[in-house]
């Protein structure tokens, strides 16, 4: 007997039989298009469980005895070098979850560091404890008030009141301690959360066309989902209209692209649920607005819907489980409740059963296949970026710049120049030809760990988070400010055109800049902002991107950044050995850490140029860097090289430190600029802060902050002092001993340096110079061994292939060069022996 179909507005989801047929049709169609399908379980639980019962029947056709998708409902789409297969269908309006990786909220996420993930777990635990503490404090207050108002003044009543008062005070104290701990954790996280890392799901060892998140506890998963939704909603408030009202009034007018994604959630009893859901790749704001109209929270759709929110009719009884994990059951219950409420005459117009009528089902495109599942996440992010950059909706400046940088990296990869650009920027890399370019793109755009950058680390250097982040900053600088070939000699009678090389046209085409000859200060500032926003994503504590103003100018924009390729350890040793160029390069390399520290040392231009007393001393970022550089080369009162080196090492190491700094003697730390503040008003000491060193480089009891930095490296340090005449009565006396006052003057009328100061200076610098010489000799030894290995292999292959020998002229030329190198090495051995003898006399 045929059953008449219901005319209800909100659809019911099809049964398991049609879900199996849909899975067969998708797998067969993917085989015809030669693409990889999603896992079968993803189709059954994530896709089929979101389609109305009649929709699946309209998608499937029978071809030569097998189920396939109709040609009109699926289409292949090119995304760069990759191809994805899209299914166009109508899904339930409340079946799609907003994607966490929306590029409009990129600035709200930090790099996915393990320390940050652990801090999120601690933060969630503190928030749960804070809720319990707030309830306990409220209960203690009610108990105290009840005893205070109770009649009677006997001894027992007063003792009970005193005990209740003490209990309330203890509860309030505990509440304040938890609040302080929460604020400290938020400060350690930079008031952001680590970006969720999704990967292609594997089935039977093979990647599939679907994504999966790492396993996380239930409370953490809820916290992260709420954080993503809140930031997405905040980004959507800049629209010129209310999106939810538009959807309720006119429905959804354009399709959104969705992908199947799996969450792995550990519950309190130890069980692990792995729900599949549709995640909105494009149209994230629409997906969230639809859920708002339905009054469904995203975390309930993913982590489990409480049965009390979608109860069964009174004649049916709910099951024993408090949470519903099946998407089919959640949507069927939701549709049934909305249909019942909509049929009641007393239902108000603001009820979801009436407001969601035009989005009961929405048209969507689902990714059901791709050629390269490992690159699926990157392809989808690129589509999301392109969709937004071409749109007319408001775009935050930081998020727009981050999206532009991701597009720039993709442009390098599309032109097959990404590996070449990185190999040119890192000439001493241990294996630039071994780069995993997909992992490199994720690392540079902070959508994955920095481990794929390890082949760019110089040979012999240690691999650490600090080194990898420095490599990432250098790589971003090389891509944003690529060098161009040197200018060719100008011909007497002829027009010369400057060769801009292979890399600059990629930057120009992506950023839509003017011709190379027309680059001015405006284009240089735009490129600098792009660099600053891209680098800021590498740090947990994200400072103002305008703090880097002045770091790059028109020259770097046109000619390239011209980076020093030496690794950090070598730059630190060079600075310790007295190399001013090494310190200058080190200052530029530590600049991002100075900007994005928990207590930033370099901030955007502030203060007043007219009156220092009104807003403070005017200080630009360029002034701060100049003062820090001149403190090493010229000197500054109260600043020693030991202090500078200790500060540089601490700044490079600590912005992402896992634990707060601790002094050796155990005394409590305070920020230098807050030493006269009341204890309750002081900033909490959090992970990533730097202990201020003294003139000997030893740690003090203060945390270095901007007040400490501006006091040691003032604005006046970067301003050249007027040179006094040698015959002037106001000329300063020479430094050093009084016995040297009659020493013959040297250049600019200054007295000769004190020999004791020279000796002390050499004793400080010689250890670093010895270590630098040792490293250079080790590089030479490694190069000679590699050369010998290559020649042995060439000799073996020549004998094996019975090839002719090289011409005698070529061999003689090589032997002459190696003879000169051997003679130089032998001479250096003699020099080293002399140095060994002199060491005993120093």
XYZ file of N, CA and C in Angstrom, residues 102-107 238 385-386 388-391 393-408 510-512 525-527 529-530 533-534 537 542 545:
126
model
N 38.418 29.200 8.169
C 37.998 30.317 7.343
C 39.073 31.395 7.361
N 39.483 31.886 6.186
C 40.594 32.845 6.128
C 40.216 34.207 6.684
N 38.930 34.518 6.804
C 38.538 35.805 7.385
C 38.879 35.875 8.872
N 39.034 34.746 9.530
C 39.374 34.725 10.954
C 40.793 34.209 11.176
N 41.646 34.288 10.146
C 43.001 33.740 10.271
C 43.787 34.420 11.377
N 43.577 35.725 11.582
C 44.346 36.432 12.605
C 43.932 36.062 14.019
N 30.640 43.040 10.379
C 31.011 44.194 9.552
C 30.239 44.245 8.239
N 40.127 31.391 -0.022
C 40.806 32.681 -0.144
C 40.389 33.389 -1.425
N 40.383 32.672 -2.532
C 40.013 33.290 -3.808
C 38.574 33.788 -3.793
N 36.931 34.867 -1.252
C 36.811 36.072 -0.435
C 37.519 37.270 -1.060
N 38.700 37.047 -1.649
C 39.416 38.170 -2.241
C 38.654 38.769 -3.412
N 37.858 37.955 -4.105
C 37.075 38.472 -5.226
C 35.720 39.004 -4.790
N 35.376 38.828 -3.509
C 34.070 39.250 -3.032
C 34.015 40.720 -2.706
N 32.448 41.732 0.273
C 32.208 41.877 1.696
C 33.425 42.490 2.379
N 33.213 43.183 3.499
C 34.343 43.786 4.223
C 35.343 42.714 4.654
N 36.625 43.082 4.607
C 37.711 42.147 4.902
C 38.663 42.846 5.873
N 38.922 42.251 7.040
C 39.900 42.817 7.958
C 41.256 42.918 7.277
N 41.989 44.000 7.578
C 43.264 44.229 6.912
C 44.249 43.096 7.184
N 44.345 42.656 8.434
C 45.274 41.581 8.760
C 44.908 40.297 8.030
N 43.621 39.950 8.041
C 43.189 38.725 7.372
C 43.385 38.832 5.861
N 43.163 40.009 5.298
C 43.368 40.178 3.856
C 44.829 39.992 3.481
N 45.730 40.525 4.293
C 47.155 40.395 4.010
C 47.614 38.950 4.149
N 47.102 38.242 5.147
C 47.456 36.833 5.315
C 46.964 36.018 4.125
N 45.750 36.324 3.661
C 45.230 35.630 2.483
C 46.049 35.951 1.243
N 46.490 37.196 1.113
C 47.324 37.574 -0.026
C 48.660 36.838 0.001
N 49.229 36.681 1.190
C 50.504 35.961 1.264
C 50.315 34.496 0.888
N 49.209 33.882 1.326
C 48.937 32.500 0.924
C 48.807 32.403 -0.598
N 48.185 33.400 -1.209
C 48.085 33.418 -2.664
C 49.452 33.578 -3.314
N 50.326 34.366 -2.695
C 51.681 34.546 -3.229
C 52.474 33.244 -3.182
N 51.032 38.762 -8.553
C 50.133 38.389 -7.456
C 49.619 39.598 -6.708
N 50.504 40.549 -6.425
C 50.123 41.729 -5.645
C 49.644 42.870 -6.518
N 49.684 42.687 -7.862
C 49.215 43.700 -8.810
C 49.908 45.036 -8.573
N 55.573 50.273 1.356
C 54.837 50.111 2.613
C 53.820 48.979 2.514
N 53.150 48.864 1.361
C 52.206 47.761 1.184
C 52.891 46.415 1.261
N 54.067 46.291 0.648
C 54.811 45.026 0.705
C 55.283 44.752 2.143
N 53.783 45.700 4.928
C 52.622 45.253 5.707
C 52.331 43.771 5.433
N 52.446 43.377 4.176
C 52.229 41.975 3.833
C 53.241 41.090 4.554
N 52.412 40.927 8.386
C 51.260 40.082 8.716
C 51.603 38.606 8.577
N 52.399 38.250 7.565
C 52.777 36.849 7.382
C 53.687 36.374 8.502
N 52.089 35.597 12.095
C 51.395 34.331 12.321
C 52.301 33.265 12.917
N 50.743 37.873 19.184
C 50.705 38.618 17.929
C 50.618 40.099 18.218
N 51.058 44.712 13.495
C 51.887 44.531 12.304
C 52.525 45.844 11.858
